[in-house]
Amino acid sequence: MTNATPIGRYLIDRLVARGVRHVFGVPGDYVLGFFKELEDSPLTVVTTCDEQGAGFAADAYARLTGLGVVVVTYGVGGLKVVNTTAEAFAEKSPVLVISGAPGRAEELKNPMLHHKVDQFDTQRRVFEHLTAASADLNDPDTALHEIDRVLDTIDRRKQPGYLELPRDMLTVRGRRTHTPPVALPPSADPAALQEAVAEAEALLSAARQPVILVGEEVHRFGLVEPVLQLAERCRIPLAVSIMGKSAVPETHPLYMGVYAGALGDPAVQIYVEASDCLLLLGVFLTDVNLGVYTAHLDPRRCVHVTSERVAIAHHTYPGVGLAEFVTALNTTERVCPAPSDLPHPRTVSPFVPVGDRPISVERLFECLDDWIDCDTMIVADVGDALFGSATLTTCRGGQFLSPAYYTSLGFGVPGSIGAQLARPTLRPLVLVGDGAFQMTGMELSTVVRYGLNPIVVVLDNGGYATERPMIDGPFNDILRWRYERLPDVLGQGRGFRVETEAQLADALAEARAHTESFCLISVSLDPTDISPALRRLTAGLRRNVKAPSARG
């Protein structure tokens, strides 16, 4: 690549070369020129209702394809995607934020430009804390290099990056010859890697009940097949964390289910916690993944491997990453004892609706478990949408998305946009609480505009069901919309209001048959009705939430 390429064009070319097909965003005057360049490129621009919707869509797209892109204007646009970028950073989702910015000359002549907060670099300094790499493309001598550096860091770390593009630099050509670098994977210290693998092999050799707990990084770093090979060759049973759900196929004969302390299947909890060699591969040790600290894992029996380090018992090996470790351990000749008394996911029972019985949360998820098929992608928002869906059965890997660590309400509907564009052969089933839907649910307008057809199930209980069992009050209540009437507003789609089990079964059957546009099923629930998993979760959280004492 020579210096004949303008900066904006070079950036687009690098995105296309990395397999990006769609970018998400909202235009504004500081980025309009770049939007025009995008329109004239091979990329499809998906303009959402709001920047946060674009950020969530790009996050979901990134989790499924390896790189998502959100394009916004300066200040009012960039600062609206701070939350979604923080989510992507916390959960290791490779999203690139591209923000337009005032031109260099404007900064000198017009210090009071609109959208400015404090200093001209305030926004960029905010994103420095939320990204793995950032750059201001204000210097033609370095801009092309900076684009490649940020993109390479995103790919290596699986975390967001940020590029700020002054509008008067869009068509400026790089002044120096620049060849895109060939990215080489980071290499671990050979001695540290050898020692870590030897220590893990010794634990495996002595183990009678080894277990592999698969986390979200296994999927992010493309390590599903090597992990399955390790499990099959050494005959080690598999469980997944909530964040790692569907990282491995749930139909695999060694698969046991979701482990999340007391939040998960009790049989899985007992088996995992009795393991004398637990390989935690790419698992985030978060409160939700550990069942709000109801997990009982003996660190002396654990081998915890992430993309950044290996910890075995009380020994740590910084700089030895997940990919190198799994590759090296896969060469071991150890064969573990054949697993016995292995828990298996429960068999999905046919859902038989009971006439006019009011629908409950528990029966809702039993019905959904029977209804979903291998062409369904589950996109779960936060709250009971997440905890209830943790028990749903998927048949292929990568068919479950949820922000289960950062837990930002509003991911579901915009996330389905990114998910369906990334995997057009799968139809999204969006599970979302009414509180989360009222934040971002009007991205159904974007769904209509781009011809997508998710099925959206709204858990309509009049407010925030996660908070109510901890401390309740009118602050947890919201206005109950007639969600099923939104297709009339948008001019497309089908809406259903469900109050009974029979109505739910009928609505899901009709929604499956209606493929030409979206369907919205509003499920009317008692405000006090929550899933058993959420009940166990909030019992633990309640102890950490104290109401302020009354003042005299």
Coordinates of C-alpha atoms in Angstrom, one line a residue:
M1 CA 0.0 0.0 0.0
T2 CA 1.5 3.3 -1.0
N3 CA 0.9 6.9 0.0
A4 CA -1.6 7.3 -2.8
T5 CA -4.5 6.1 -0.5
P6 CA -6.5 8.8 1.4
I7 CA -6.9 8.1 5.1
G8 CA -10.6 7.5 5.0
R9 CA -10.3 5.1 2.0
Y10 CA -7.5 3.2 3.7
L11 CA -9.5 2.7 6.8
I12 CA -12.4 1.3 4.8
D13 CA -10.1 -1.0 2.8
R14 CA -8.6 -2.4 6.1
L15 CA -12.1 -3.1 7.4
V16 CA -13.1 -4.9 4.3
A17 CA -9.9 -6.9 4.3
R18 CA -10.7 -8.1 7.8
G19 CA -14.1 -9.5 6.8
V20 CA -16.4 -6.7 7.9
R21 CA -19.6 -6.5 5.9
H22 CA -21.7 -4.1 7.9
V23 CA -21.1 -1.0 10.0
F24 CA -23.6 0.5 12.5
G25 CA -24.0 4.1 13.4
V26 CA -25.8 7.4 13.4
P27 CA -24.6 10.3 11.1
G28 CA -23.7 13.8 12.2
D29 CA -22.0 16.7 10.6
Y30 CA -18.5 15.9 11.8
V31 CA -18.7 12.4 10.2
L32 CA -21.0 13.0 7.2
G33 CA -18.1 12.8 4.8
F34 CA -17.0 9.4 6.1
F35 CA -20.6 8.2 5.9
K36 CA -20.6 9.1 2.2
E37 CA -17.4 7.2 1.7
L38 CA -18.9 4.2 3.5
E39 CA -22.0 4.4 1.2
D40 CA -19.8 4.2 -1.8
S41 CA -17.8 1.2 -0.5
P42 CA -18.6 -2.5 -0.3
L43 CA -19.7 -2.1 3.3
T44 CA -23.4 -1.8 4.2
V45 CA -24.2 1.1 6.5
V46 CA -26.9 0.2 9.1
T47 CA -28.3 3.5 10.5
T48 CA -30.0 2.9 13.9
C49 CA -32.4 5.0 15.8
D50 CA -29.9 5.9 18.5
E51 CA -26.1 5.6 19.0
Q52 CA -26.5 3.2 21.9
G53 CA -28.5 0.9 19.6
A54 CA -25.7 1.0 17.1
G55 CA -23.2 0.2 19.8
F56 CA -25.1 -2.9 21.0
A57 CA -25.6 -4.1 17.4
A58 CA -21.9 -3.7 16.7
D59 CA -21.1 -5.6 19.9
A60 CA -23.3 -8.6 19.0
Y61 CA -21.9 -8.5 15.4
A62 CA -18.4 -8.6 16.8
R63 CA -19.0 -11.6 19.1
L64 CA -20.1 -13.6 16.1
T65 CA -17.8 -12.4 13.3
G66 CA -14.6 -11.2 15.1
L67 CA -14.9 -7.5 14.4
G68 CA -17.8 -5.0 14.8
V69 CA -17.8 -1.3 13.8
V70 CA -19.8 1.6 15.1
V71 CA -19.5 5.0 13.5
V72 CA -20.7 8.2 15.3
T73 CA -20.2 11.9 15.3
Y74 CA -18.1 13.9 17.8
G75 CA -19.3 14.6 21.4
V76 CA -23.1 13.9 21.4
G77 CA -22.6 10.7 19.3
G78 CA -19.3 9.5 20.7
L79 CA -20.3 9.9 24.4
K80 CA -23.5 8.0 23.8
V81 CA -21.6 4.9 22.9
V82 CA -19.4 5.1 26.1
N83 CA -21.8 2.5 27.8
T84 CA -21.8 0.0 24.9
T85 CA -18.0 0.3 24.5
A86 CA -17.5 -0.3 28.3
E87 CA -19.6 -3.4 27.9
A88 CA -17.5 -4.6 25.0
F89 CA -14.3 -3.9 26.9
A90 CA -15.5 -5.7 30.1
E91 CA -16.7 -8.7 28.1
K92 CA -13.9 -8.9 25.5
S93 CA -15.9 -8.1 22.4
P94 CA -13.8 -6.7 19.5
V95 CA -15.6 -3.5 18.5
L96 CA -14.0 -0.6 16.7
V97 CA -15.5 2.9 17.5
I98 CA -14.9 5.4 14.7
S99 CA -15.8 9.0 15.7
G100 CA -15.8 12.0 13.4
A101 CA -14.2 15.1 14.9
P102 CA -13.7 18.8 14.1
G103 CA -11.0 19.5 11.6
R104 CA -7.5 20.5 12.7
A105 CA -7.9 24.0 11.3
E106 CA -11.3 24.4 13.1
E107 CA -9.7 23.6 16.4
L108 CA -7.4 26.5 16.0
K109 CA -9.9 29.0 14.8
N110 CA -13.1 28.1 16.5
P111 CA -12.5 26.9 20.1
M112 CA -16.3 27.1 20.9
L113 CA -17.4 24.5 18.3
H114 CA -20.7 22.7 18.9
H115 CA -20.7 19.3 20.6
K116 CA -17.4 20.1 22.5
V117 CA -17.4 19.3 26.2
D118 CA -14.2 20.7 27.6
Q119 CA -11.0 20.3 25.6
F120 CA -11.0 19.0 22.1
D121 CA -9.3 15.7 23.2
T122 CA -11.8 15.1 26.1
Q123 CA -13.7 12.4 24.3
R124 CA -10.6 10.6 23.2
R125 CA -9.2 10.6 26.7
V126 CA -12.5 9.1 27.9
F127 CA -12.2 6.3 25.4
E128 CA -8.6 5.6 26.4
H129 CA -10.0 4.1 29.6
L130 CA -12.5 1.9 27.7
T131 CA -10.4 0.5 24.8
A132 CA -7.3 -1.6 24.3
A133 CA -5.9 1.0 21.8
S134 CA -6.9 4.4 20.5
A135 CA -5.6 7.0 18.1
D136 CA -6.3 10.4 16.7
L137 CA -5.9 10.3 12.9
N138 CA -4.7 14.0 12.8
D139 CA -1.3 13.4 11.3
P140 CA -0.9 12.1 7.7
D141 CA 2.6 10.8 8.5
T142 CA 1.3 8.4 11.1
A143 CA -2.4 7.9 10.3
L144 CA -2.1 4.7 8.3
H145 CA 0.2 3.1 10.8
E146 CA -2.2 4.0 13.6
I147 CA -5.1 2.4 11.9
D148 CA -3.3 -0.9 11.6
R149 CA -2.0 -0.7 15.2
V150 CA -5.4 -0.2 16.6
L151 CA -7.0 -2.9 14.4
D152 CA -4.2 -5.4 15.3
T153 CA -4.6 -4.7 19.0
I154 CA -8.4 -5.2 18.8
D155 CA -7.8 -8.6 17.1
R156 CA -5.1 -9.7 19.6
R157 CA -6.9 -8.6 22.7
K158 CA -10.5 -9.1 21.6
Q159 CA -11.4 -5.7 23.2
P160 CA -12.5 -2.4 21.6
G161 CA -10.4 0.2 19.9
Y162 CA -11.1 3.8 19.1
L163 CA -10.2 6.0 16.1
E164 CA -10.9 9.7 15.9
L165 CA -11.1 11.0 12.4
P166 CA -11.0 14.8 12.0
R167 CA -13.2 15.7 9.1
D168 CA -10.6 17.6 7.2
M169 CA -8.3 14.5 7.2
L170 CA -10.7 12.2 5.4
T171 CA -9.3 12.7 1.9
V172 CA -5.8 13.6 3.0
R173 CA -3.2 11.1 1.6
G174 CA -0.7 9.4 3.8
R175 CA 2.7 11.1 3.2
R176 CA 4.9 8.1 3.7
T177 CA 4.9 4.7 2.1
H178 CA 3.1 2.3 4.3
T179 CA 2.6 -1.5 4.0
P180 CA 0.0 -3.1 6.2
P181 CA 1.9 -5.3 8.7
V182 CA 1.6 -9.0 8.9
A183 CA 0.2 -9.6 12.4
L184 CA 2.1 -12.3 14.2
P185 CA 0.5 -14.0 17.3
P186 CA 2.2 -13.1 20.5
S187 CA 4.5 -15.8 21.8
A188 CA 4.7 -17.0 25.4
D189 CA 7.9 -17.5 27.3
P190 CA 8.8 -21.1 26.3
A191 CA 10.1 -22.0 29.7
A192 CA 7.1 -20.6 31.5
L193 CA 4.7 -22.4 29.1
Q194 CA 6.5 -25.7 29.5
E195 CA 6.4 -25.4 33.3
A196 CA 2.7 -24.5 33.3
V197 CA 1.8 -27.4 31.1
A198 CA 3.9 -29.8 33.1
E199 CA 2.2 -28.7 36.3
A200 CA -1.3 -29.0 34.7
E201 CA -0.4 -32.5 33.4
A202 CA 0.7 -33.6 36.8
L203 CA -2.7 -32.6 38.2
L204 CA -4.5 -34.3 35.4
S205 CA -2.5 -37.5 35.8
A206 CA -3.5 -37.8 39.5
A207 CA -7.1 -36.7 38.9
R208 CA -10.0 -39.1 39.3
Q209 CA -12.7 -36.6 38.3
P210 CA -11.3 -33.9 36.0
V211 CA -13.7 -31.3 34.5
I212 CA -13.2 -28.6 31.8
L213 CA -15.2 -25.4 32.5
V214 CA -15.5 -23.6 29.3
G215 CA -15.8 -19.8 29.4
E216 CA -16.4 -16.9 27.0
E217 CA -12.8 -16.5 25.8
V218 CA -12.8 -19.9 24.2
H219 CA -15.4 -18.6 21.7
R220 CA -13.9 -15.2 21.4
F221 CA -10.4 -16.5 20.5
G222 CA -11.7 -19.3 18.2
L223 CA -10.6 -22.1 20.4
V224 CA -13.7 -24.3 20.4
E225 CA -12.3 -27.1 18.3
P226 CA -9.0 -27.4 20.2
V227 CA -10.9 -27.5 23.5
L228 CA -13.3 -30.2 22.2
Q229 CA -10.3 -32.2 21.0
L230 CA -8.7 -32.0 24.4
A231 CA -11.9 -33.1 26.1
E232 CA -12.5 -36.0 23.7
R233 CA -8.9 -37.2 23.7
C234 CA -8.6 -37.1 27.4
R235 CA -12.2 -38.1 28.1
I236 CA -12.9 -35.0 30.3
P237 CA -16.5 -33.9 30.8
L238 CA -17.4 -30.3 29.9
A239 CA -19.5 -27.6 31.6
V240 CA -19.9 -23.9 30.6
S241 CA -20.2 -20.7 32.5
I242 CA -23.3 -18.5 32.0
M243 CA -21.2 -16.1 29.9
G244 CA -19.7 -19.1 28.0
K245 CA -23.2 -20.7 27.2
S246 CA -23.2 -22.2 23.7
A247 CA -19.5 -21.9 23.3
V248 CA -19.5 -25.6 22.8
P249 CA -22.4 -27.7 21.3
E250 CA -24.9 -28.6 24.1
T251 CA -25.5 -31.9 22.3
H252 CA -21.9 -33.1 22.8
P253 CA -21.9 -36.4 24.7
L254 CA -19.4 -35.0 27.3
Y255 CA -21.5 -31.8 27.9
M256 CA -23.0 -31.6 31.3
G257 CA -24.7 -28.1 31.4
V258 CA -24.2 -24.6 32.8
Y259 CA -22.2 -24.3 36.0
A260 CA -23.0 -21.1 38.0
G261 CA -22.8 -22.2 41.6
A262 CA -26.3 -22.4 43.1
L263 CA -27.8 -20.7 40.1
G264 CA -27.2 -23.7 37.9
D265 CA -28.3 -27.3 37.8
P266 CA -27.6 -28.8 41.3
A267 CA -26.3 -32.0 39.8
V268 CA -23.8 -30.0 37.7
Q269 CA -22.8 -27.9 40.7
I270 CA -22.1 -31.1 42.8
Y271 CA -20.0 -32.7 40.0
V272 CA -17.9 -29.7 39.2
E273 CA -17.2 -28.8 42.8
A274 CA -16.2 -32.3 43.5
S275 CA -13.6 -32.2 40.7
D276 CA -10.0 -32.9 41.8
C277 CA -8.7 -31.1 38.7
L278 CA -10.8 -28.3 37.3
L279 CA -9.6 -26.7 34.1
L280 CA -11.2 -23.3 33.8
L281 CA -10.5 -22.3 30.2
G282 CA -11.3 -18.6 29.4
V283 CA -13.7 -18.2 32.3
F284 CA -14.2 -14.8 33.9
L285 CA -14.5 -15.2 37.7
T286 CA -17.4 -12.7 38.0
D287 CA -20.1 -12.7 40.6
V288 CA -22.7 -13.9 38.0
N289 CA -20.5 -16.6 36.6
L290 CA -19.9 -17.8 40.2
G291 CA -23.6 -17.7 41.1
V292 CA -23.1 -14.6 43.3
Y293 CA -20.4 -16.4 45.1
T294 CA -22.4 -19.5 45.9
A295 CA -19.6 -21.4 44.0
H296 CA -17.3 -23.5 46.1
L297 CA -14.1 -24.1 44.1
D298 CA -10.9 -25.1 45.8
P299 CA -8.1 -23.1 44.2
R300 CA -5.6 -25.9 45.0
R301 CA -7.5 -28.1 42.4
C302 CA -8.0 -25.4 39.8
V303 CA -6.1 -24.6 36.6
H304 CA -7.4 -21.2 35.6
V305 CA -6.3 -20.1 32.1
T306 CA -7.2 -16.8 30.4
S307 CA -5.8 -14.9 27.4
E308 CA -3.4 -13.2 29.7
R309 CA -2.1 -15.7 32.3
V310 CA -2.2 -19.2 33.8
A311 CA -2.8 -19.8 37.5
I312 CA -2.4 -23.3 38.9
A313 CA -3.2 -23.7 42.5
H314 CA -1.2 -20.8 44.0
H315 CA 1.3 -20.5 41.1
T316 CA 0.9 -17.9 38.4
Y317 CA 2.5 -17.8 34.9
P318 CA 2.0 -14.3 33.5
G319 CA 2.2 -13.9 29.8
V320 CA 1.2 -17.6 29.1
G321 CA -2.1 -17.2 27.2
L322 CA -5.1 -19.4 26.6
A323 CA -4.3 -20.3 23.0
E324 CA -0.7 -21.4 23.6
F325 CA -1.7 -23.4 26.7
V326 CA -4.5 -25.3 25.1
T327 CA -2.3 -26.1 22.1
A328 CA 0.5 -27.4 24.3
L329 CA -1.8 -29.3 26.6
N330 CA -3.4 -31.0 23.6
T331 CA -0.1 -32.8 22.9
T332 CA -0.3 -34.6 26.3
E333 CA -0.5 -38.3 26.3
R334 CA -2.5 -38.4 29.5
V335 CA -5.8 -40.3 29.3
C336 CA -8.1 -39.6 32.2
P337 CA -10.4 -42.2 33.7
A338 CA -13.7 -42.7 31.9
P339 CA -16.2 -40.3 33.5
S340 CA -18.9 -42.0 35.6
D341 CA -22.2 -40.8 36.9
L342 CA -22.0 -37.8 34.5
P343 CA -24.8 -35.3 34.7
H344 CA -26.4 -34.5 31.4
P345 CA -28.7 -31.7 30.4
R346 CA -32.3 -32.5 31.1
T347 CA -34.3 -33.9 28.3
V348 CA -36.6 -31.2 26.8
S349 CA -40.2 -32.2 27.6
P350 CA -43.0 -31.4 25.2
F351 CA -44.9 -28.4 26.4
V352 CA -48.6 -29.1 26.8
P353 CA -50.5 -25.9 27.5
V354 CA -53.1 -26.0 30.3
G355 CA -56.1 -24.2 28.8
D356 CA -56.7 -20.8 30.4
R357 CA -54.0 -21.2 33.1
P358 CA -52.2 -17.8 33.5
I359 CA -48.7 -18.0 32.1
S360 CA -45.9 -18.0 34.7
V361 CA -42.2 -17.2 34.2
E362 CA -41.3 -20.9 34.8
R363 CA -43.8 -22.2 32.3
L364 CA -42.8 -19.5 29.8
F365 CA -39.3 -20.9 29.6
E366 CA -40.5 -24.5 29.6
C367 CA -42.5 -23.6 26.5
L368 CA -39.6 -21.8 24.8
D369 CA -37.3 -24.7 25.5
D370 CA -39.7 -27.0 23.6
W371 CA -40.2 -24.4 20.8
I372 CA -36.6 -23.4 19.9
D373 CA -34.8 -25.3 17.1
C374 CA -31.4 -25.4 15.5
D375 CA -32.2 -22.4 13.4
T376 CA -32.8 -20.2 16.4
M377 CA -30.3 -17.7 17.8
I378 CA -31.1 -16.7 21.4
V379 CA -30.4 -13.0 22.3
A380 CA -31.1 -12.5 26.0
D381 CA -31.3 -9.2 27.7
V382 CA -30.5 -8.7 31.4
G383 CA -32.7 -10.0 34.3
D384 CA -35.0 -12.9 34.1
A385 CA -34.5 -12.8 30.3
L386 CA -31.0 -14.0 31.1
F387 CA -31.4 -16.2 34.1
G388 CA -34.5 -18.0 32.7
S389 CA -32.8 -18.6 29.4
A390 CA -29.7 -20.1 30.9
T391 CA -31.6 -23.4 31.0
L392 CA -32.7 -23.3 27.4
T393 CA -31.1 -25.9 25.1
T394 CA -29.2 -24.8 22.0
C395 CA -28.0 -27.4 19.5
R396 CA -25.0 -25.6 17.9
G397 CA -22.2 -23.5 19.3
G398 CA -22.5 -19.7 19.2
Q399 CA -26.3 -19.6 19.4
F400 CA -26.6 -17.7 22.7
L401 CA -25.7 -14.0 23.2
S402 CA -26.1 -12.0 26.4
P403 CA -24.1 -9.3 28.3
A404 CA -24.0 -11.6 31.4
Y405 CA -21.2 -9.8 33.1
Y406 CA -21.6 -6.1 32.4
T407 CA -25.4 -6.6 32.5
S408 CA -26.5 -3.5 30.7
L409 CA -30.2 -3.3 30.1
G410 CA -31.2 -2.7 26.5
F411 CA -28.9 -5.1 24.7
G412 CA -31.6 -7.5 23.4
V413 CA -33.4 -5.8 20.5
P414 CA -30.4 -3.9 18.9
G415 CA -28.2 -6.9 19.6
S416 CA -30.5 -9.0 17.4
I417 CA -29.9 -6.6 14.5
G418 CA -26.1 -7.3 14.7
A419 CA -26.7 -11.0 15.3
Q420 CA -29.0 -11.5 12.3
L421 CA -26.7 -9.6 10.0
A422 CA -23.8 -11.6 11.2
R423 CA -25.6 -15.0 11.0
P424 CA -28.4 -14.5 8.4
T425 CA -29.3 -18.2 8.4
L426 CA -30.4 -18.0 12.1
R427 CA -33.6 -16.3 13.3
P428 CA -33.1 -14.3 16.5
L429 CA -35.3 -15.0 19.5
V430 CA -35.0 -11.9 21.6
L431 CA -35.9 -12.3 25.3
V432 CA -36.2 -8.9 27.0
G433 CA -37.8 -7.5 30.1
D434 CA -40.2 -4.6 29.7
G435 CA -37.8 -2.2 31.4
A436 CA -35.0 -3.0 29.0
F437 CA -37.4 -2.9 26.0
Q438 CA -38.5 0.6 26.9
M439 CA -34.8 1.7 26.7
T440 CA -33.9 0.4 23.2
G441 CA -36.9 -1.6 21.9
M442 CA -37.8 1.0 19.3
E443 CA -34.8 -0.2 17.3
L444 CA -37.6 -2.4 15.9
S445 CA -37.8 0.5 13.5
T446 CA -34.3 -0.4 12.3
V447 CA -35.4 -4.0 12.1
V448 CA -38.2 -3.0 9.7
R449 CA -36.0 -0.8 7.6
Y450 CA -33.4 -3.4 6.9
G451 CA -35.8 -6.3 6.4
L452 CA -35.0 -8.4 9.5
N453 CA -37.4 -10.7 11.2
P454 CA -36.5 -11.4 14.9
I455 CA -39.1 -12.8 17.3
V456 CA -39.2 -10.6 20.3
V457 CA -40.7 -11.9 23.6
V458 CA -41.3 -9.1 26.1
L459 CA -41.6 -10.2 29.8
D460 CA -44.3 -7.6 30.7
N461 CA -44.3 -7.4 34.5
G462 CA -44.6 -3.6 34.9
G463 CA -41.0 -2.9 36.0
Y464 CA -37.6 -4.1 37.2
A465 CA -38.1 -7.7 38.5
T466 CA -34.4 -8.1 39.5
E467 CA -34.6 -5.2 42.0
R468 CA -38.0 -6.0 43.5
P469 CA -36.9 -9.0 45.6
M470 CA -34.0 -7.0 47.0
I471 CA -35.6 -3.6 47.9
D472 CA -39.0 -2.8 46.4
G473 CA -40.7 0.5 45.9
P474 CA -42.5 2.6 43.3
F475 CA -39.0 3.3 41.8
N476 CA -39.1 -0.2 40.4
D477 CA -42.3 0.4 38.4
I478 CA -42.8 1.5 34.8
L479 CA -45.8 2.3 32.6
R480 CA -47.2 -0.9 31.1
W481 CA -47.3 -0.3 27.3
R482 CA -49.4 -2.2 24.8
Y483 CA -46.3 -3.6 23.2
E484 CA -48.3 -5.8 20.8
R485 CA -49.6 -2.7 19.1
L486 CA -46.2 -1.5 18.0
P487 CA -46.5 -3.2 14.5
D488 CA -49.3 -0.7 13.9
V489 CA -47.0 2.2 14.7
L490 CA -44.2 0.8 12.5
G491 CA -46.4 -0.3 9.6
Q492 CA -45.0 -3.8 9.6
G493 CA -44.7 -6.9 11.8
R494 CA -47.2 -8.9 13.9
G495 CA -48.0 -8.4 17.6
F496 CA -49.5 -10.8 20.1
R497 CA -50.7 -10.3 23.7
V498 CA -50.3 -13.4 25.8
E499 CA -51.9 -14.0 29.2
T500 CA -52.5 -17.8 29.2
E501 CA -50.5 -20.9 28.3
A502 CA -52.7 -21.7 25.3
Q503 CA -52.2 -18.2 24.0
L504 CA -48.4 -18.4 24.3
A505 CA -48.3 -21.7 22.4
D506 CA -50.5 -20.3 19.6
A507 CA -48.5 -17.1 19.4
L508 CA -45.2 -18.9 19.1
A509 CA -46.6 -21.2 16.4
E510 CA -47.9 -18.2 14.4
A511 CA -44.6 -16.3 14.9
R512 CA -42.6 -19.1 13.5
A513 CA -44.8 -19.3 10.4
H514 CA -44.6 -15.5 9.9
T515 CA -41.1 -15.0 8.4
E516 CA -41.5 -11.9 6.3
S517 CA -41.1 -9.4 9.2
F518 CA -40.6 -9.2 13.0
C519 CA -43.1 -10.6 15.6
L520 CA -43.6 -9.2 19.1
I521 CA -45.1 -11.4 21.8
S522 CA -46.0 -9.4 24.9
V523 CA -46.3 -11.9 27.8
S524 CA -48.3 -10.5 30.7
L525 CA -46.7 -11.7 34.0
D526 CA -47.4 -11.1 37.7
P527 CA -45.0 -8.4 38.9
T528 CA -43.9 -10.7 41.8
D529 CA -43.3 -13.8 39.6
I530 CA -39.6 -14.6 38.9
S531 CA -37.7 -17.6 37.8
P532 CA -36.2 -20.0 40.4
A533 CA -32.7 -19.0 39.3
L534 CA -33.4 -15.3 39.8
R535 CA -34.9 -16.0 43.1
R536 CA -31.7 -17.7 44.2
L537 CA -29.6 -14.8 42.8
T538 CA -31.5 -12.0 44.5
A539 CA -31.4 -13.9 47.8
G540 CA -27.6 -13.5 47.6
L541 CA -27.7 -9.9 46.4
R542 CA -30.2 -8.8 49.0
R543 CA -27.5 -9.2 51.7
N544 CA -25.4 -6.6 49.9
V545 CA -28.1 -4.1 49.4
K546 CA -29.1 -2.1 52.5
A547 CA -31.8 0.5 52.7
P548 CA -30.6 3.8 54.3
S549 CA -31.7 4.0 57.9
A550 CA -34.5 6.4 58.7
R551 CA -33.4 9.8 60.0
G552 CA -35.2 11.5 62.8

